[in-house]
PDB file of C-alpha atoms in Angstrom:
ATOM      1  CA  MET K   1     200.806 129.817 198.722  1.00 36.00           C
ATOM      2  CA  THR K   2     197.610 130.739 196.894  1.00 39.00           C
ATOM      3  CA  THR K   3     197.673 131.908 193.292  1.00 43.00           C
ATOM      4  CA  THR K   4     194.832 133.424 191.289  1.00 51.00           C
ATOM      5  CA  ALA K   5     194.629 132.993 187.524  1.00 56.00           C
ATOM      6  CA  PRO K   6     194.253 136.294 185.663  1.00 70.00           C
ATOM      7  CA  LEU K   7     190.870 137.037 184.153  1.00 72.00           C
ATOM      8  CA  PRO K   8     190.702 136.727 180.359  1.00 78.00           C
ATOM      9  CA  LYS K   9     190.694 139.805 178.165  1.00 80.00           C
ATOM     10  CA  GLY K  10     187.329 141.561 178.236  1.00 82.00           C
ATOM     11  CA  VAL K  11     186.458 140.298 181.739  1.00 87.00           C
ATOM     12  CA  PHE K  12     187.053 142.199 184.977  1.00 83.00           C
ATOM     13  CA  PHE K  13     185.909 142.206 188.601  1.00 85.00           C
ATOM     14  CA  ASP K  14     183.841 145.053 190.031  1.00 83.00           C
ATOM     15  CA  SER K  15     183.377 145.410 193.800  1.00 81.00           C
ATOM     16  CA  ASP K  16     179.636 146.052 193.388  1.00 80.00           C
ATOM     17  CA  ARG K  17     178.666 143.894 190.398  1.00 81.00           C
ATOM     18  CA  GLY K  18     181.164 141.036 190.632  1.00 83.00           C
ATOM     19  CA  ILE K  19     182.248 139.563 187.295  1.00 85.00           C
ATOM     20  CA  VAL K  20     181.685 141.946 184.375  1.00 87.00           C
ATOM     21  CA  VAL K  21     182.057 141.045 180.677  1.00 88.00           C
ATOM     22  CA  GLU K  22     182.827 143.533 177.900  1.00 90.00           C
ATOM     23  CA  GLY K  23     182.979 143.139 174.100  1.00 91.00           C
ATOM     24  CA  ILE K  24     180.211 142.757 171.518  1.00 94.00           C
ATOM     25  CA  VAL K  25     179.155 139.100 172.018  1.00 95.00           C
ATOM     26  CA  ALA K  26     178.765 137.157 175.272  1.00 95.00           C
ATOM     27  CA  ARG K  27     178.566 133.459 174.510  1.00 95.00           C
ATOM     28  CA  GLY K  28     176.135 130.812 175.739  1.00 96.00           C
ATOM     29  CA  MET K  29     173.794 132.249 178.367  1.00 97.00           C
ATOM     30  CA  PRO K  30     172.641 128.759 179.515  1.00 96.00           C
ATOM     31  CA  THR K  31     176.229 127.741 180.370  1.00 95.00           C
ATOM     32  CA  HIS K  32     178.039 131.077 180.772  1.00 94.00           C
ATOM     33  CA  PRO K  33     180.316 131.053 183.862  1.00 92.00           C
ATOM     34  CA  LEU K  34     178.942 132.900 186.888  1.00 93.00           C
ATOM     35  CA  GLY K  35     180.751 134.398 189.856  1.00 90.00           C
ATOM     36  CA  ALA K  36     179.733 135.449 193.352  1.00 88.00           C
ATOM     37  CA  ARG K  37     177.916 138.807 193.460  1.00 85.00           C
ATOM     38  CA  PRO K  38     179.394 140.750 196.401  1.00 83.00           C
ATOM     39  CA  GLY K  39     176.960 140.983 199.305  1.00 79.00           C
ATOM     40  CA  LYS K  40     174.032 139.395 197.451  1.00 80.00           C
ATOM     41  CA  GLY K  41     174.268 135.670 198.194  1.00 80.00           C
ATOM     42  CA  TYR K  42     173.904 134.455 194.622  1.00 86.00           C
ATOM     43  CA  ASN K  43     176.091 134.006 191.556  1.00 91.00           C
ATOM     44  CA  SER K  44     175.881 136.266 188.545  1.00 93.00           C
ATOM     45  CA  VAL K  45     177.680 137.926 185.655  1.00 94.00           C
ATOM     46  CA  ALA K  46     177.065 141.469 184.421  1.00 92.00           C
ATOM     47  CA  PHE K  47     177.104 142.551 180.772  1.00 93.00           C
ATOM     48  CA  ASN K  48     176.872 146.232 181.690  1.00 86.00           C
ATOM     49  CA  TYR K  49     179.469 147.478 179.253  1.00 87.00           C
ATOM     50  CA  LEU K  50     178.927 145.356 176.155  1.00 92.00           C
ATOM     51  CA  ALA K  51     179.819 147.553 173.165  1.00 92.00           C
ATOM     52  CA  GLY K  52     180.523 150.421 175.546  1.00 90.00           C
ATOM     53  CA  ASN K  53     176.877 150.663 176.604  1.00 92.00           C
ATOM     54  CA  SER K  54     176.064 153.317 179.183  1.00 89.00           C
ATOM     55  CA  VAL K  55     172.249 153.289 179.519  1.00 91.00           C
ATOM     56  CA  LEU K  56     171.320 149.634 178.809  1.00 94.00           C
ATOM     57  CA  THR K  57     172.590 146.807 180.993  1.00 93.00           C
ATOM     58  CA  ALA K  58     172.119 143.059 180.949  1.00 95.00           C
ATOM     59  CA  PHE K  59     172.564 140.889 184.008  1.00 93.00           C
ATOM     60  CA  LEU K  60     172.558 137.072 184.261  1.00 96.00           C
ATOM     61  CA  ALA K  61     171.694 135.744 187.721  1.00 94.00           C
ATOM     62  CA  GLY K  62     171.717 132.137 188.861  1.00 94.00           C
ATOM     63  CA  ILE K  63     169.250 130.720 191.391  1.00 93.00           C
ATOM     64  CA  GLU K  64     170.078 127.411 193.046  1.00 93.00           C
ATOM     65  CA  PRO K  65     167.584 124.514 192.855  1.00 94.00           C
ATOM     66  CA  GLY K  66     164.848 125.230 195.353  1.00 93.00           C
ATOM     67  CA  GLY K  67     166.400 128.628 196.060  1.00 91.00           C
ATOM     68  CA  THR K  68     165.089 132.177 195.983  1.00 88.00           C
ATOM     69  CA  LYS K  69     166.246 135.609 194.905  1.00 83.00           C
ATOM     70  CA  CYS K  70     165.362 137.737 197.897  1.00 77.00           C
ATOM     71  CA  GLY K  71     162.432 140.136 197.813  1.00 83.00           C
ATOM     72  CA  HIS K  72     163.380 143.656 196.819  1.00 84.00           C
ATOM     73  CA  ARG K  73     162.397 146.793 194.887  1.00 86.00           C
ATOM     74  CA  HIS K  74     164.339 148.721 192.257  1.00 85.00           C
ATOM     75  CA  PHE K  75     163.531 151.926 190.478  1.00 84.00           C
ATOM     76  CA  ASP K  76     164.868 150.914 187.080  1.00 89.00           C
ATOM     77  CA  GLU K  77     162.784 149.348 184.320  1.00 93.00           C
ATOM     78  CA  THR K  78     163.518 145.632 183.964  1.00 95.00           C
ATOM     79  CA  LEU K  79     162.636 142.784 181.612  1.00 97.00           C
ATOM     80  CA  SER K  80     163.648 139.261 182.705  1.00 97.00           C
ATOM     81  CA  TYR K  81     164.056 136.337 180.316  1.00 98.00           C
ATOM     82  CA  VAL K  82     164.119 132.819 181.784  1.00 98.00           C
ATOM     83  CA  VAL K  83     167.269 131.225 180.380  1.00 98.00           C
ATOM     84  CA  ALA K  84     166.922 128.051 182.468  1.00 97.00           C
ATOM     85  CA  GLY K  85     164.722 126.570 185.175  1.00 96.00           C
ATOM     86  CA  ARG K  86     161.119 126.973 186.199  1.00 96.00           C
ATOM     87  CA  GLY K  87     159.581 128.672 189.173  1.00 96.00           C
ATOM     88  CA  SER K  88     157.384 131.573 190.200  1.00 97.00           C
ATOM     89  CA  SER K  89     157.506 135.187 191.348  1.00 96.00           C
ATOM     90  CA  GLU K  90     155.437 137.238 193.771  1.00 96.00           C
ATOM     91  CA  PHE K  91     154.683 140.931 193.287  1.00 96.00           C
ATOM     92  CA  ARG K  92     153.104 143.628 195.399  1.00 94.00           C
ATOM     93  CA  GLN K  93     152.857 147.398 194.975  1.00 92.00           C
ATOM     94  CA  LEU K  94     151.080 148.358 198.206  1.00 91.00           C
ATOM     95  CA  ASP K  95     151.952 146.583 201.435  1.00 88.00           C
ATOM     96  CA  ASP K  96     148.314 145.865 202.347  1.00 90.00           C
ATOM     97  CA  ARG K  97     147.396 144.286 198.997  1.00 92.00           C
ATOM     98  CA  PRO K  98     147.303 140.535 198.218  1.00 93.00           C
ATOM     99  CA  LEU K  99     150.331 139.160 196.398  1.00 94.00           C
ATOM    100  CA  THR K 100     150.166 138.746 192.623  1.00 96.00           C
ATOM    101  CA  ARG K 101     151.854 135.494 191.580  1.00 96.00           C
ATOM    102  CA  VAL K 102     153.106 134.372 188.189  1.00 97.00           C
ATOM    103  CA  SER K 103     154.680 131.052 187.207  1.00 97.00           C
ATOM    104  CA  TRP K 104     157.495 130.956 184.648  1.00 98.00           C
ATOM    105  CA  SER K 105     159.693 128.453 182.843  1.00 97.00           C
ATOM    106  CA  GLN K 106     162.559 128.402 180.377  1.00 98.00           C
ATOM    107  CA  GLY K 107     161.801 130.612 177.370  1.00 98.00           C
ATOM    108  CA  ASP K 108     159.387 133.003 179.088  1.00 98.00           C
ATOM    109  CA  LEU K 109     159.798 136.790 179.289  1.00 98.00           C
ATOM    110  CA  LEU K 110     158.285 138.832 182.109  1.00 97.00           C
ATOM    111  CA  ALA K 111     158.216 142.531 182.916  1.00 97.00           C
ATOM    112  CA  ILE K 112     159.213 143.639 186.401  1.00 95.00           C
ATOM    113  CA  PRO K 113     156.993 146.596 187.390  1.00 93.00           C
ATOM    114  CA  THR K 114     159.087 149.623 188.337  1.00 90.00           C
ATOM    115  CA  ASN K 115     159.753 149.819 192.087  1.00 89.00           C
ATOM    116  CA  ALA K 116     157.191 147.118 192.875  1.00 92.00           C
ATOM    117  CA  TRP K 117     158.248 144.616 195.537  1.00 92.00           C
ATOM    118  CA  HIS K 118     159.010 141.210 193.997  1.00 93.00           C
ATOM    119  CA  HIS K 119     160.449 137.878 195.074  1.00 93.00           C
ATOM    120  CA  HIS K 120     161.597 135.029 192.786  1.00 94.00           C
ATOM    121  CA  PHE K 121     161.301 131.334 193.739  1.00 94.00           C
ATOM    122  CA  ASN K 122     163.099 128.660 191.735  1.00 94.00           C
ATOM    123  CA  GLY K 123     162.025 125.045 191.171  1.00 94.00           C
ATOM    124  CA  PRO K 124     164.056 121.815 191.410  1.00 94.00           C
ATOM    125  CA  ASP K 125     166.605 122.691 188.696  1.00 93.00           C
ATOM    126  CA  GLU K 126     169.151 125.480 188.431  1.00 93.00           C
ATOM    127  CA  GLY K 127     167.457 128.708 187.395  1.00 95.00           C
ATOM    128  CA  ARG K 128     168.934 131.507 185.304  1.00 97.00           C
ATOM    129  CA  LEU K 129     167.326 134.893 184.676  1.00 97.00           C
ATOM    130  CA  LEU K 130     168.764 137.294 182.098  1.00 97.00           C
ATOM    131  CA  SER K 131     167.539 140.791 182.950  1.00 96.00           C
ATOM    132  CA  PHE K 132     167.710 143.851 180.719  1.00 97.00           C
ATOM    133  CA  LYS K 133     167.683 147.135 182.653  1.00 94.00           C
ATOM    134  CA  ASN K 134     167.827 150.892 182.166  1.00 89.00           C
ATOM    135  CA  ALA K 135     169.462 151.374 185.584  1.00 83.00           C
ATOM    136  CA  PRO K 136     172.389 153.576 184.463  1.00 79.00           C
ATOM    137  CA  ALA K 137     170.090 156.119 182.818  1.00 80.00           C
ATOM    138  CA  ILE K 138     167.877 156.289 185.900  1.00 78.00           C
ATOM    139  CA  GLN K 139     170.830 156.635 188.257  1.00 76.00           C
ATOM    140  CA  ARG K 140     172.437 159.396 186.193  1.00 75.00           C
ATOM    141  CA  LEU K 141     169.264 161.415 185.680  1.00 76.00           C
ATOM    142  CA  ILE K 142     167.558 161.010 189.036  1.00 72.00           C
ATOM    143  CA  GLY K 143     170.421 160.032 191.288  1.00 68.00           C
ATOM    144  CA  PHE K 144     168.850 156.854 192.646  1.00 61.00           C
ATOM    145  CA  ALA K 145     171.459 154.503 194.072  1.00 59.00           C
ATOM    146  CA  ASP K 146     170.851 150.974 195.382  1.00 56.00           C
ATOM    147  CA  GLU K 147     170.156 152.164 198.895  1.00 49.00           C
ATOM    148  CA  ASP K 148     167.410 154.455 197.571  1.00 52.00           C
ATOM    149  CA  ASN K 149     165.453 151.709 195.841  1.00 54.00           C
ATOM    150  CA  HIS K 150     163.208 151.164 198.866  1.00 55.00           C
ATOM    151  CA  ALA K 151     161.819 154.691 198.662  1.00 63.00           C
ATOM    152  CA  ASP K 152     158.143 155.080 199.456  1.00 76.00           C
ATOM    153  CA  LEU K 153     157.295 156.147 195.903  1.00 80.00           C
ATOM    154  CA  ARG K 154     154.711 153.797 194.381  1.00 87.00           C
ATOM    155  CA  LEU K 155     154.173 153.900 190.615  1.00 87.00           C
ATOM    156  CA  ARG K 156     150.599 152.664 190.537  1.00 90.00           C
ATOM    157  CA  ASP K 157     150.217 153.608 186.867  1.00 91.00           C
ATOM    158  CA  ARG K 158     152.778 150.883 186.116  1.00 93.00           C
ATOM    159  CA  PHE K 159     151.358 148.248 188.479  1.00 93.00           C
ATOM    160  CA  ASP K 160     148.383 148.607 190.817  1.00 94.00           C
ATOM    161  CA  ASP K 161     148.244 145.046 192.195  1.00 94.00           C
ATOM    162  CA  GLU K 162     145.882 143.937 189.401  1.00 95.00           C
ATOM    163  CA  PRO K 163     145.322 140.154 189.616  1.00 95.00           C
ATOM    164  CA  ASP K 164     145.336 139.886 185.797  1.00 96.00           C
ATOM    165  CA  PHE K 165     148.569 141.879 185.363  1.00 96.00           C
ATOM    166  CA  PHE K 166     150.483 138.894 183.951  1.00 97.00           C
ATOM    167  CA  THR K 167     147.648 137.301 181.973  1.00 97.00           C
ATOM    168  CA  ARG K 168     146.217 140.143 179.895  1.00 96.00           C
ATOM    169  CA  ALA K 169     147.329 141.001 176.375  1.00 96.00           C
ATOM    170  CA  GLU K 170     145.953 143.848 174.249  1.00 97.00           C
ATOM    171  CA  VAL K 171     146.667 144.485 170.565  1.00 97.00           C
ATOM    172  CA  GLN K 172     147.346 148.191 169.989  1.00 95.00           C
ATOM    173  CA  PRO K 173     146.327 150.216 166.883  1.00 94.00           C
ATOM    174  CA  ASP K 174     149.940 150.191 165.630  1.00 92.00           C
ATOM    175  CA  GLY K 175     150.060 146.382 165.770  1.00 94.00           C
ATOM    176  CA  SER K 176     152.144 146.162 168.936  1.00 96.00           C
ATOM    177  CA  ILE K 177     150.939 143.997 171.810  1.00 97.00           C
ATOM    178  CA  ARG K 178     150.670 145.447 175.296  1.00 97.00           C
ATOM    179  CA  THR K 179     151.367 142.671 177.776  1.00 97.00           C
ATOM    180  CA  ASN K 180     153.474 141.950 180.845  1.00 97.00           C
ATOM    181  CA  PHE K 181     154.225 138.265 180.306  1.00 98.00           C
ATOM    182  CA  LEU K 182     155.234 136.549 177.082  1.00 98.00           C
ATOM    183  CA  ALA K 183     155.318 132.757 177.170  1.00 97.00           C
ATOM    184  CA  GLN K 184     157.855 130.840 175.091  1.00 97.00           C
ATOM    185  CA  VAL K 185     159.339 133.709 173.138  1.00 97.00           C
ATOM    186  CA  GLY K 186     161.172 131.326 170.823  1.00 96.00           C
ATOM    187  CA  THR K 187     157.905 129.997 169.393  1.00 96.00           C
ATOM    188  CA  SER K 188     155.518 132.912 169.996  1.00 96.00           C
ATOM    189  CA  PRO K 189     153.460 134.010 166.949  1.00 95.00           C
ATOM    190  CA  VAL K 190     154.925 136.599 164.592  1.00 97.00           C
ATOM    191  CA  PRO K 191     153.269 138.372 161.630  1.00 96.00           C
ATOM    192  CA  ALA K 192     153.931 137.567 157.985  1.00 97.00           C
ATOM    193  CA  PRO K 193     157.323 138.701 156.638  1.00 97.00           C
ATOM    194  CA  ASP K 194     157.622 142.458 156.174  1.00 97.00           C
ATOM    195  CA  PRO K 195     159.546 143.352 152.986  1.00 97.00           C
ATOM    196  CA  THR K 196     160.419 146.780 154.414  1.00 96.00           C
ATOM    197  CA  LEU K 197     162.633 145.025 157.002  1.00 97.00           C
ATOM    198  CA  GLY K 198     164.470 142.736 154.615  1.00 97.00           C
ATOM    199  CA  GLU K 199     164.148 139.319 153.031  1.00 96.00           C
ATOM    200  CA  GLY K 200     162.137 136.797 155.066  1.00 97.00           C
ATOM    201  CA  VAL K 201     161.995 139.033 158.137  1.00 98.00           C
ATOM    202  CA  SER K 202     159.031 139.169 160.534  1.00 98.00           C
ATOM    203  CA  ARG K 203     158.782 141.349 163.591  1.00 97.00           C
ATOM    204  CA  GLN K 204     156.380 141.599 166.519  1.00 98.00           C
ATOM    205  CA  ARG K 205     156.687 144.563 168.850  1.00 97.00           C
ATOM    206  CA  TYR K 206     155.665 144.386 172.513  1.00 97.00           C
ATOM    207  CA  VAL K 207     154.987 147.095 175.084  1.00 96.00           C
ATOM    208  CA  MET K 208     155.704 145.600 178.492  1.00 97.00           C
ATOM    209  CA  GLY K 209     155.470 146.726 182.085  1.00 95.00           C
ATOM    210  CA  GLY K 210     154.439 150.247 181.198  1.00 93.00           C
ATOM    211  CA  HIS K 211     158.140 150.812 180.571  1.00 93.00           C
ATOM    212  CA  ARG K 212     159.003 154.099 178.897  1.00 91.00           C
ATOM    213  CA  THR K 213     162.465 153.374 177.496  1.00 92.00           C
ATOM    214  CA  LEU K 214     162.806 149.587 177.160  1.00 95.00           C
ATOM    215  CA  SER K 215     161.528 148.519 173.741  1.00 94.00           C
ATOM    216  CA  VAL K 216     160.882 144.831 173.012  1.00 97.00           C
ATOM    217  CA  ASP K 217     160.839 143.188 169.569  1.00 97.00           C
ATOM    218  CA  VAL K 218     160.708 139.518 168.628  1.00 98.00           C
ATOM    219  CA  VAL K 219     162.277 139.095 165.197  1.00 98.00           C
ATOM    220  CA  SER K 220     162.111 136.027 162.970  1.00 98.00           C
ATOM    221  CA  ILE K 221     164.421 135.575 159.962  1.00 98.00           C
ATOM    222  CA  GLN K 222     163.805 132.692 157.592  1.00 97.00           C
ATOM    223  CA  PRO K 223     166.637 130.537 156.156  1.00 97.00           C
ATOM    224  CA  GLY K 224     168.664 132.593 153.700  1.00 95.00           C
ATOM    225  CA  GLY K 225     167.012 135.781 154.913  1.00 98.00           C
ATOM    226  CA  THR K 226     168.668 139.054 155.859  1.00 98.00           C
ATOM    227  CA  PHE K 227     167.537 141.830 158.158  1.00 98.00           C
ATOM    228  CA  ASP K 228     168.436 144.932 156.126  1.00 97.00           C
ATOM    229  CA  THR K 229     170.929 147.450 157.462  1.00 97.00           C
ATOM    230  CA  TYR K 230     169.561 149.768 160.122  1.00 96.00           C
ATOM    231  CA  ARG K 231     171.014 152.212 162.631  1.00 95.00           C
ATOM    232  CA  PRO K 232     168.976 152.879 165.786  1.00 94.00           C
ATOM    233  CA  LEU K 233     169.376 155.838 168.091  1.00 93.00           C
ATOM    234  CA  ALA K 234     169.396 153.362 170.956  1.00 94.00           C
ATOM    235  CA  GLU K 235     171.620 150.891 172.718  1.00 95.00           C
ATOM    236  CA  GLU K 236     170.518 147.390 171.771  1.00 97.00           C
ATOM    237  CA  GLY K 237     170.842 143.938 173.310  1.00 97.00           C
ATOM    238  CA  ILE K 238     169.985 140.946 171.110  1.00 98.00           C
ATOM    239  CA  LEU K 239     169.489 137.489 172.620  1.00 98.00           C
ATOM    240  CA  ILE K 240     169.706 134.710 170.020  1.00 98.00           C
ATOM    241  CA  LEU K 241     166.805 132.387 170.784  1.00 98.00           C
ATOM    242  CA  LYS K 242     167.093 130.045 167.817  1.00 97.00           C
ATOM    243  CA  GLY K 243     169.383 129.402 164.847  1.00 97.00           C
ATOM    244  CA  ASN K 244     172.781 130.732 163.874  1.00 96.00           C
ATOM    245  CA  GLY K 245     173.963 133.634 161.774  1.00 97.00           C
ATOM    246  CA  LEU K 246     176.088 136.736 161.745  1.00 97.00           C
ATOM    247  CA  THR K 247     175.905 140.461 162.314  1.00 97.00           C
ATOM    248  CA  ARG K 248     177.764 142.878 160.047  1.00 97.00           C
ATOM    249  CA  LEU K 249     178.749 146.202 161.587  1.00 97.00           C
ATOM    250  CA  PHE K 250     179.403 149.373 159.576  1.00 94.00           C
ATOM    251  CA  SER K 251     180.785 152.432 161.352  1.00 89.00           C
ATOM    252  CA  ALA K 252     180.588 155.954 159.929  1.00 85.00           C
ATOM    253  CA  ASP K 253     184.391 156.222 160.118  1.00 87.00           C
ATOM    254  CA  GLY K 254     184.795 153.271 157.752  1.00 87.00           C
ATOM    255  CA  ALA K 255     185.339 150.500 160.295  1.00 86.00           C
ATOM    256  CA  ARG K 256     183.861 147.135 159.327  1.00 92.00           C
ATOM    257  CA  SER K 257     183.388 143.979 161.365  1.00 93.00           C
ATOM    258  CA  GLU K 258     181.522 140.655 161.243  1.00 95.00           C
ATOM    259  CA  VAL K 259     180.464 138.662 164.301  1.00 95.00           C
ATOM    260  CA  GLU K 260     179.052 135.137 164.060  1.00 96.00           C
ATOM    261  CA  TRP K 261     176.730 133.822 166.751  1.00 97.00           C
ATOM    262  CA  SER K 262     174.342 130.995 167.593  1.00 97.00           C
ATOM    263  CA  ALA K 263     171.446 130.227 169.937  1.00 97.00           C
ATOM    264  CA  GLY K 264     172.125 131.318 173.498  1.00 98.00           C
ATOM    265  CA  ASP K 265     174.514 134.152 172.629  1.00 98.00           C
ATOM    266  CA  LEU K 266     173.953 137.762 173.646  1.00 98.00           C
ATOM    267  CA  VAL K 267     174.916 140.350 171.007  1.00 97.00           C
ATOM    268  CA  SER K 268     175.170 144.107 171.530  1.00 97.00           C
ATOM    269  CA  PRO K 269     176.151 146.209 168.491  1.00 96.00           C
ATOM    270  CA  PRO K 270     177.765 149.562 169.377  1.00 94.00           C
ATOM    271  CA  PHE K 271     175.501 152.594 169.682  1.00 94.00           C
ATOM    272  CA  TYR K 272     174.583 154.332 166.396  1.00 93.00           C
ATOM    273  CA  VAL K 273     176.633 151.886 164.335  1.00 95.00           C
ATOM    274  CA  SER K 274     174.822 150.399 161.330  1.00 96.00           C
ATOM    275  CA  ARG K 275     174.108 146.697 161.610  1.00 97.00           C
ATOM    276  CA  GLN K 276     172.773 143.922 159.388  1.00 97.00           C
ATOM    277  CA  HIS K 277     171.723 140.424 160.539  1.00 98.00           C
ATOM    278  CA  GLN K 278     171.826 137.337 158.300  1.00 98.00           C
ATOM    279  CA  ASN K 279     170.498 133.829 158.844  1.00 98.00           C
ATOM    280  CA  LEU K 280     173.241 131.317 157.990  1.00 97.00           C
ATOM    281  CA  GLY K 281     171.334 128.184 158.974  1.00 95.00           C
ATOM    282  CA  ASN K 282     168.645 125.922 157.566  1.00 96.00           C
ATOM    283  CA  GLU K 283     165.971 126.837 160.110  1.00 96.00           C
ATOM    284  CA  GLU K 284     164.178 129.907 161.322  1.00 97.00           C
ATOM    285  CA  MET K 285     166.348 132.314 163.270  1.00 97.00           C
ATOM    286  CA  ARG K 286     164.636 133.970 166.237  1.00 98.00           C
ATOM    287  CA  LEU K 287     165.927 137.093 168.026  1.00 98.00           C
ATOM    288  CA  LEU K 288     164.793 138.881 171.166  1.00 98.00           C
ATOM    289  CA  CYS K 289     165.756 142.530 170.649  1.00 98.00           C
ATOM    290  CA  VAL K 290     165.683 144.869 173.638  1.00 97.00           C
ATOM    291  CA  ARG K 291     166.593 148.518 173.107  1.00 96.00           C
ATOM    292  CA  ASN K 292     166.919 151.406 175.527  1.00 94.00           C
ATOM    293  CA  THR K 293     165.140 154.151 173.590  1.00 91.00           C
ATOM    294  CA  PHE K 294     166.251 156.809 176.078  1.00 88.00           C
ATOM    295  CA  VAL K 295     167.656 159.054 173.302  1.00 88.00           C
ATOM    296  CA  GLU K 296     164.643 158.626 171.010  1.00 89.00           C
ATOM    297  CA  VAL K 297     162.220 159.439 173.817  1.00 88.00           C
ATOM    298  CA  GLY K 298     164.323 162.444 174.837  1.00 86.00           C
ATOM    299  CA  LEU K 299     164.278 163.778 171.267  1.00 87.00           C
ATOM    300  CA  GLY K 300     160.517 163.386 171.032  1.00 88.00           C
ATOM    301  CA  PHE K 301     160.388 160.417 168.636  1.00 86.00           C
ATOM    302  CA  SER K 302     157.598 157.883 168.773  1.00 81.00           C
ATOM    303  CA  VAL K 303     159.172 154.551 169.628  1.00 81.00           C
ATOM    304  CA  GLY K 304     158.787 151.650 167.207  1.00 81.00           C
ATOM    305  CA  GLN K 305     161.082 152.171 164.222  1.00 86.00           C
ATOM    306  CA  PHE K 306     164.331 150.268 163.958  1.00 89.00           C
ATOM    307  CA  ASP K 307     166.219 152.758 161.800  1.00 90.00           C
ATOM    308  CA  ARG K 308     166.807 156.283 163.113  1.00 87.00           C
ATOM    309  CA  HIS K 309     168.802 159.309 162.045  1.00 86.00           C
ATOM    310  CA  LEU K 310     169.646 162.405 164.012  1.00 85.00           C
ATOM    311  CA  PRO K 311     167.275 165.185 162.924  1.00 83.00           C
ATOM    312  CA  ASP K 312     168.538 168.240 161.099  1.00 86.00           C
ATOM    313  CA  ARG K 313     167.540 171.085 163.393  1.00 86.00           C
ATOM    314  CA  PHE K 314     169.553 173.878 161.824  1.00 89.00           C
ATOM    315  CA  PRO K 315     166.995 176.656 161.221  1.00 87.00           C
ATOM    316  CA  GLU K 316     166.557 178.037 157.698  1.00 85.00           C
ATOM    317  CA  VAL K 317     166.151 181.514 159.183  1.00 87.00           C
ATOM    318  CA  ALA K 318     169.062 182.678 161.294  1.00 86.00           C
ATOM    319  CA  ASP K 319     167.804 186.078 162.392  1.00 86.00           C
ATOM    320  CA  VAL K 320     164.056 186.438 162.545  1.00 84.00           C
ATOM    321  CA  GLY K 321     162.950 189.964 161.647  1.00 77.00           C
ATOM    322  CA  ALA K 322     166.348 191.104 160.379  1.00 68.00           C
TER     323      ALA K 322
END
């Protein structure tokens, strides 16, 4: 007789995604348990519904030593952080173009060009890639399902088989950096602390992959520092790269909560709930913040601010010409 232990609270099995984790914090990306992904040949765990998210997903995939993650295309915007391992990836937009190759190792962040063919190759150790995606928004708006991802559409404005695609970096007038590969996010340079963000808080914004709705920020908080309360009009995933601290959550209906976390955890505060981050340790705290700015873009905001409020659009004049 075979028995199966029940899954713990907040974890369930989905016939397409495999193991799915809910909640606000998913612990320990380097050691988080993985399960077989149906029909894919590799192990994974999906964080699609952290904090009830519906347009931002996170997905942790394991690659065996010396293994590969088969070549494929997908229409969603994707950013992949190397949680463990070292290896390389091949990319191609047009079938008759030479392959563009990039090497990666633990701590690197790379943009996956939308609908470009790509193939990941892992080195001698277990590899783990944590990918942030806007797949649900794309699927709802455009109707692209998995079987449609091999469509002939080629987004050459996102990636045109440029050999320097993963090596160039350009500082923009607003201080953001346009790049497609960020090495060693945990130690990458950040500006001086910005008092408008809080005490001892630095932030560097990146524009990656030509993505329209995935916003990337690397945030540093010094010991004893606090990232002041903010409330974005975006779903947010925060990977703790270094240090330990807590997030305070403040809901408009009066609900309050505190969540402690440490390096390796993935935190996702609920949409449009105020949040405040505090460094509880004796070293710098480093965060990788990825937000799906789908709502901000749809409302016509320029992306870049952390704090957002719904605009008051009630006209002063009710009946023009009355």
